[in-house]
Short mmCIF file of C-alpha atoms in Angstrom, two decimals:
data_model
loop_
_atom_site.label_atom_id
_atom_site.label_comp_id
_atom_site.label_asym_id
_atom_site.label_seq_id
_atom_site.Cartn_x
_atom_site.Cartn_y
_atom_site.Cartn_z
CA UNK A 1 0.00 0.00 0.00
CA UNK A 2 1.60 3.20 -1.27
CA UNK A 3 0.11 6.66 -0.85
CA UNK A 4 0.93 9.51 -3.20
CA UNK A 5 0.36 12.97 -1.74
CA UNK A 6 0.42 14.89 -5.00
CA UNK A 7 1.24 18.57 -4.47
CA UNK A 8 2.07 19.31 -8.11
CA UNK A 9 -0.31 21.54 -10.08
CA UNK A 10 -0.54 19.15 -13.05
CA UNK A 11 -1.92 16.25 -11.04
CA UNK A 12 -2.66 13.84 -13.89
CA UNK A 13 0.82 14.05 -15.43
CA UNK A 14 2.47 13.65 -12.02
CA UNK A 15 0.30 10.71 -10.93
CA UNK A 16 0.95 8.97 -14.27
CA UNK A 17 4.71 9.40 -13.92
CA UNK A 18 4.71 7.89 -10.44
CA UNK A 19 2.25 5.14 -11.37
CA UNK A 20 4.48 4.06 -14.27
CA UNK A 21 7.54 3.89 -12.03
CA UNK A 22 5.74 2.08 -9.23
CA UNK A 23 4.02 -0.23 -11.72
CA UNK A 24 7.39 -1.43 -13.02
CA UNK A 25 7.91 -3.54 -9.89
CA UNK A 26 6.87 -7.20 -9.85
CA UNK A 27 5.14 -6.52 -6.50
CA UNK A 28 1.42 -5.90 -6.41
CA UNK A 29 1.02 -2.28 -5.40
CA UNK A 30 -2.14 -0.56 -4.25
CA UNK A 31 -1.63 3.14 -5.05
CA UNK A 32 -3.80 5.64 -3.18
CA UNK A 33 -3.94 9.21 -4.43
CA UNK A 34 -4.14 11.77 -1.64
CA UNK A 35 -4.68 15.53 -1.71
CA UNK A 36 -4.57 18.30 0.83
CA UNK A 37 -8.05 18.65 2.33
CA UNK A 38 -8.66 22.39 2.12
CA UNK A 39 -6.49 23.29 -0.88
CA UNK A 40 -8.38 23.54 -4.16
CA UNK A 41 -6.30 22.82 -7.24
CA UNK A 42 -6.68 25.19 -10.19
CA UNK A 43 -4.99 23.09 -12.88
CA UNK A 44 -6.82 19.77 -12.66
CA UNK A 45 -10.54 19.24 -13.22
CA UNK A 46 -12.60 19.00 -10.06
CA UNK A 47 -14.24 15.85 -11.48
CA UNK A 48 -10.85 14.13 -11.69
CA UNK A 49 -9.95 15.16 -8.15
CA UNK A 50 -13.29 13.94 -6.83
CA UNK A 51 -13.07 10.62 -8.69
CA UNK A 52 -9.48 9.66 -7.90
CA UNK A 53 -8.19 11.59 -4.86
CA UNK A 54 -9.03 11.34 -1.19
CA UNK A 55 -8.54 14.33 1.10
CA UNK A 56 -5.93 13.82 3.80
CA UNK A 57 -8.55 14.44 6.54
CA UNK A 58 -10.47 11.40 5.28
CA UNK A 59 -7.34 9.23 5.12
CA UNK A 60 -6.33 10.31 8.64
CA UNK A 61 -9.82 9.68 10.07
CA UNK A 62 -9.90 6.18 8.58
CA UNK A 63 -6.90 5.11 10.67
CA UNK A 64 -5.43 3.24 7.72
CA UNK A 65 -1.73 2.61 7.43
CA UNK A 66 0.62 2.60 4.46
CA UNK A 67 3.81 0.77 3.62
CA UNK A 68 5.03 3.92 1.92
CA UNK A 69 4.05 7.50 1.26
CA UNK A 70 5.48 9.69 -1.49
CA UNK A 71 5.14 13.44 -1.00
CA UNK A 72 5.78 15.24 -4.28
CA UNK A 73 7.37 18.58 -4.87
CA UNK A 74 5.48 21.74 -5.70
CA UNK A 75 6.50 24.84 -7.65
CA UNK A 76 6.37 27.03 -4.54
CA UNK A 77 9.99 26.94 -3.45
CA UNK A 78 10.23 30.76 -3.52
CA UNK A 79 7.84 30.84 -0.53
CA UNK A 80 8.88 30.33 3.06
CA UNK A 81 7.50 26.99 4.21
CA UNK A 82 5.20 28.62 6.75
CA UNK A 83 3.76 30.92 4.05
CA UNK A 84 2.41 28.00 2.01
CA UNK A 85 -1.38 28.02 2.34
CA UNK A 86 -1.54 24.34 3.30
CA UNK A 87 1.59 24.27 5.52
CA UNK A 88 -0.31 23.58 8.77
CA UNK A 89 -2.07 20.58 7.23
CA UNK A 90 1.16 19.37 5.65
CA UNK A 91 2.86 19.37 9.06
CA UNK A 92 -0.04 17.21 10.27
CA UNK A 93 0.73 14.81 7.40
CA UNK A 94 4.40 14.72 8.40
CA UNK A 95 3.52 13.97 12.03
CA UNK A 96 0.91 11.37 10.99
CA UNK A 97 3.57 9.50 8.96
CA UNK A 98 5.43 8.73 12.16
CA UNK A 99 2.73 6.29 13.27
CA UNK A 100 0.89 5.37 10.06
CA UNK A 101 3.58 4.98 7.39
CA UNK A 102 6.47 2.53 7.27
CA UNK A 103 8.63 4.71 5.00
CA UNK A 104 8.13 8.22 3.63
CA UNK A 105 9.83 9.63 0.54
CA UNK A 106 9.81 13.38 -0.05
CA UNK A 107 10.57 14.48 -3.61
CA UNK A 108 12.05 17.90 -4.44
CA UNK A 109 10.19 20.59 -2.46
CA UNK A 110 8.39 17.83 -0.51
CA UNK A 111 11.73 16.48 0.68
CA UNK A 112 12.99 19.93 1.63
CA UNK A 113 9.76 20.57 3.55
CA UNK A 114 10.21 17.28 5.46
CA UNK A 115 13.80 18.11 6.40
CA UNK A 116 12.72 21.58 7.56
CA UNK A 117 9.83 20.18 9.60
CA UNK A 118 11.74 17.38 11.32
CA UNK A 119 15.28 18.79 11.50
CA UNK A 120 15.02 22.58 10.95
CA UNK A 121 17.49 22.53 8.05
CA UNK A 122 16.90 25.70 6.01
CA UNK A 123 16.48 25.97 2.29
CA UNK A 124 18.51 28.64 0.52
CA UNK A 125 17.49 30.59 -2.58
CA UNK A 126 19.93 30.18 -5.46
CA UNK A 127 21.06 33.17 -7.53
CA UNK A 128 20.59 31.11 -10.69
CA UNK A 129 18.32 28.14 -11.28
CA UNK A 130 20.05 24.76 -10.95
CA UNK A 131 18.98 23.13 -14.17
CA UNK A 132 20.14 20.31 -16.38
CA UNK A 133 21.34 16.74 -16.26
CA UNK A 134 24.02 16.82 -13.57
CA UNK A 135 26.64 14.22 -12.62
CA UNK A 136 26.15 12.87 -9.07
CA UNK A 137 28.07 10.46 -6.84
CA UNK A 138 26.66 7.54 -4.89
CA UNK A 139 28.11 8.16 -1.41
CA UNK A 140 26.47 5.09 0.17
CA UNK A 141 26.67 2.13 -2.24
CA UNK A 142 26.00 -0.28 0.67
CA UNK A 143 22.70 1.47 1.49
CA UNK A 144 19.64 -0.73 0.83
CA UNK A 145 18.12 2.28 -0.95
CA UNK A 146 20.94 2.37 -3.49
CA UNK A 147 21.45 -1.34 -4.10
CA UNK A 148 22.13 -1.77 -7.80
CA UNK A 149 22.92 1.90 -8.44
CA UNK A 150 26.26 2.80 -10.01
CA UNK A 151 28.82 4.90 -8.16
CA UNK A 152 28.39 7.68 -10.70
CA UNK A 153 25.09 8.79 -12.25
CA UNK A 154 23.48 11.64 -14.14
CA UNK A 155 20.33 13.05 -12.54
CA UNK A 156 18.01 15.78 -13.89
CA UNK A 157 17.88 18.87 -11.67
CA UNK A 158 15.47 21.82 -11.89
CA UNK A 159 15.22 24.02 -8.82
CA UNK A 160 15.68 27.52 -7.44
CA UNK A 161 16.60 26.46 -3.90
CA UNK A 162 19.04 24.18 -2.17
CA UNK A 163 19.78 22.68 1.21
CA UNK A 164 23.42 22.94 2.09
CA UNK A 165 25.63 19.94 2.77
CA UNK A 166 27.12 21.29 6.02
CA UNK A 167 23.69 22.06 7.51
CA UNK A 168 22.32 18.63 6.55
CA UNK A 169 25.35 16.91 8.07
CA UNK A 170 25.11 19.09 11.21
CA UNK A 171 21.55 17.76 11.65
CA UNK A 172 23.00 14.23 11.64
CA UNK A 173 21.38 13.22 8.35
CA UNK A 174 23.31 10.95 5.97
CA UNK A 175 23.68 12.24 2.42
CA UNK A 176 23.35 9.28 0.06
CA UNK A 177 23.73 10.96 -3.35
CA UNK A 178 25.62 14.21 -3.89
CA UNK A 179 26.95 16.45 -6.65
CA UNK A 180 29.90 18.81 -6.47
CA UNK A 181 27.93 21.12 -8.78
CA UNK A 182 24.44 21.12 -7.19
CA UNK A 183 24.98 19.60 -3.73
CA UNK A 184 22.94 16.95 -1.92
CA UNK A 185 20.40 15.04 -3.97
CA UNK A 186 19.24 12.16 -1.74
CA UNK A 187 19.20 12.42 2.05
CA UNK A 188 18.18 9.65 4.45
#
């Protein structure tokens, strides 16, 4: 049972991308699409949201548990976390994961938001957008998360903010994938 908390504006494209990746496993996966309860999306038809997404309040009230939860990014990185209209509810999601989710994976802004919430590591605005296919290093080849990955890989990057290596390490968080050009990419 995998939940996808989709914060991206183009919900259908994002859910399809994740569904294709998750569907490539030989395991039988039950994918549940989740949305913020009070936030109304402007870029996806209300009929689609009603048919395929459950509000977080409903998921929380049901008491159900998940093997994994993916929290996507969102194109709001220029905002302070606390200025995001659904920040209070998102912090409830983060806290709820501690007792209802086996493993949580934050992608892009979602990952930065998790690190801020749990460890108070700041995000920093970049002077220029980090963009392109960037060479990264696997710093933890023995990690179960990186089993089968090469020591050197090219990863697409597109962001206006970063979390700095020294601050992540000071919080005691292992950096698993890193780039000398764009910094940490995968943090445990």
